[in-house]
CSV table of C-alpha atoms in Angstrom, one decimal:
chain,number,residue,atom,x,y,z
A,410,MET,CA,-2.1,26.9,158.3
A,411,PHE,CA,1.3,27.6,160.0
A,412,VAL,CA,1.5,30.5,162.4
A,413,GLN,CA,5.0,31.5,163.5
A,414,HIS,CA,5.0,33.0,167.0
A,415,LYS,CA,7.5,35.7,165.9
A,416,ASP,CA,5.0,36.8,163.2
A,417,THR,CA,2.1,37.4,165.7
A,418,ILE,CA,1.4,40.6,167.6
A,419,LEU,CA,0.9,40.9,171.3
A,420,GLU,CA,-1.9,43.4,171.7
A,421,ASP,CA,-2.1,45.4,174.9
A,422,LEU,CA,-5.7,45.2,176.2
A,423,GLY,CA,-4.9,47.4,179.3
A,424,SER,CA,-5.0,46.7,183.0
A,425,GLY,CA,-2.2,44.1,182.8
A,426,VAL,CA,-3.7,41.9,180.1
A,427,SER,CA,-2.5,41.3,176.6
A,428,ARG,CA,-3.6,39.0,173.8
A,429,ARG,CA,-1.9,37.2,170.9
A,430,ILE,CA,-4.2,35.8,168.1
A,431,LEU,CA,-2.7,32.5,167.0
A,432,ALA,CA,-4.0,30.0,164.4
A,433,HIS,CA,-7.6,30.3,163.4
A,434,GLY,CA,-9.9,29.2,160.6
A,435,GLY,CA,-12.9,27.2,159.9
A,436,LYS,CA,-14.6,26.9,163.3
A,437,MET,CA,-11.6,27.0,165.7
A,438,MET,CA,-9.3,29.7,167.1
A,439,ALA,CA,-6.3,29.7,169.5
A,440,VAL,CA,-5.5,32.8,171.5
A,441,GLU,CA,-2.6,33.3,174.0
A,442,VAL,CA,-3.5,35.7,176.9
A,443,HIS,CA,-0.9,37.2,179.2
A,444,PHE,CA,-1.7,38.4,182.6
A,445,ASP,CA,0.3,40.5,185.1
A,446,THR,CA,-0.1,39.7,188.8
A,447,GLY,CA,-3.4,41.2,190.0
A,448,ALA,CA,-4.9,41.6,186.5
A,449,VAL,CA,-8.5,40.7,186.2
A,450,GLY,CA,-10.4,38.9,183.5
A,451,PRO,CA,-13.9,40.3,184.3
A,452,MET,CA,-16.9,38.0,184.6
A,453,HIS,CA,-18.5,37.6,181.1
A,454,ASN,CA,-20.1,35.1,178.8
A,455,HIS,CA,-20.3,34.4,175.1
A,456,PRO,CA,-21.9,31.9,172.7
A,457,HIS,CA,-18.6,30.1,172.1
A,458,GLU,CA,-17.3,26.9,173.7
A,459,GLN,CA,-13.9,27.6,175.3
A,460,LEU,CA,-11.0,25.5,176.5
A,461,THR,CA,-8.4,27.3,178.6
A,462,THR,CA,-5.0,25.7,179.4
A,463,VAL,CA,-2.8,27.4,182.0
A,464,LEU,CA,0.7,27.6,180.5
A,465,SER,CA,2.2,29.4,183.4
A,466,GLY,CA,1.3,31.4,186.5
A,467,GLU,CA,-1.6,30.9,189.0
A,468,PHE,CA,-5.2,32.1,188.6
A,469,GLU,CA,-8.4,32.1,190.7
A,470,PHE,CA,-11.0,31.2,188.1
A,471,THR,CA,-14.8,31.3,188.5
A,472,ILE,CA,-16.9,29.3,186.1
A,473,GLY,CA,-20.6,29.5,186.9
A,474,ASP,CA,-21.0,29.0,190.6
A,475,GLU,CA,-17.6,27.3,191.1
A,476,THR,CA,-14.3,29.0,192.0
A,477,GLN,CA,-10.9,27.2,192.0
A,478,ILE,CA,-7.2,28.1,192.0
A,479,VAL,CA,-5.5,26.8,188.8
A,480,ARG,CA,-1.9,26.5,187.8
A,481,ALA,CA,0.3,25.4,184.9
A,482,GLY,CA,-1.0,22.3,183.2
A,483,ASP,CA,-4.6,22.7,184.4
A,484,THR,CA,-7.3,22.9,181.8
A,485,LEU,CA,-10.8,24.5,182.1
A,486,TYR,CA,-13.9,24.0,179.9
A,487,LYS,CA,-16.5,26.7,179.5
A,488,GLN,CA,-19.8,25.9,177.9
A,489,PRO,CA,-21.5,28.5,175.8
A,490,HIS,CA,-23.2,31.3,177.7
A,491,ILE,CA,-21.8,30.4,181.1
A,492,MET,CA,-20.5,33.3,183.2
A,493,HIS,CA,-16.7,33.1,183.8
A,494,GLY,CA,-13.7,35.2,184.8
A,495,CYS,CA,-10.4,35.2,186.7
A,496,VAL,CA,-8.0,37.0,188.8
A,497,CYS,CA,-4.3,36.5,188.2
A,498,LEU,CA,-2.5,35.5,191.4
A,499,LYS,CA,1.0,35.0,189.9
A,500,ALA,CA,1.8,36.5,186.4
A,501,GLY,CA,1.1,33.9,183.7
A,502,VAL,CA,-0.1,32.9,180.3
A,503,LEU,CA,-3.3,31.2,179.3
A,504,LEU,CA,-4.0,29.4,176.0
A,505,ASP,CA,-7.6,29.7,175.0
A,506,THR,CA,-9.2,27.7,172.2
A,507,PHE,CA,-12.6,28.8,170.9
A,508,THR,CA,-15.2,27.3,168.7
A,509,PRO,CA,-16.6,28.9,166.6
A,510,ILE,CA,-13.9,31.5,166.1
A,511,ARG,CA,-14.1,34.8,167.9
A,512,GLU,CA,-14.9,37.2,165.0
A,513,ASP,CA,-14.9,40.0,167.6
A,514,PHE,CA,-11.2,39.4,168.2
A,515,LEU,CA,-10.4,39.8,164.5
A,516,SER,CA,-12.1,43.1,163.9
């Protein structure tokens, strides 16, 4: 599957967060998430494994009991069902990879 960035839609989720669904199929999915400064990714959990790569900006991320500041080039792993969330300190973009795919994002 080829996904041209120009052919994808940046969906406004409100409160300074937007999401772009990228390639997905089988058991994997890539999603680009844009945050304005001060936007919050509320604490939540899900049954998917998730890798997050910081493409730009600066974020305060909490995974389980640990909180760290992350920047461009940093990568985070979230095991299934672990509580996690973030606050955007400097506007930026995250690249999330999920397995299995987030069916809830496609509906």
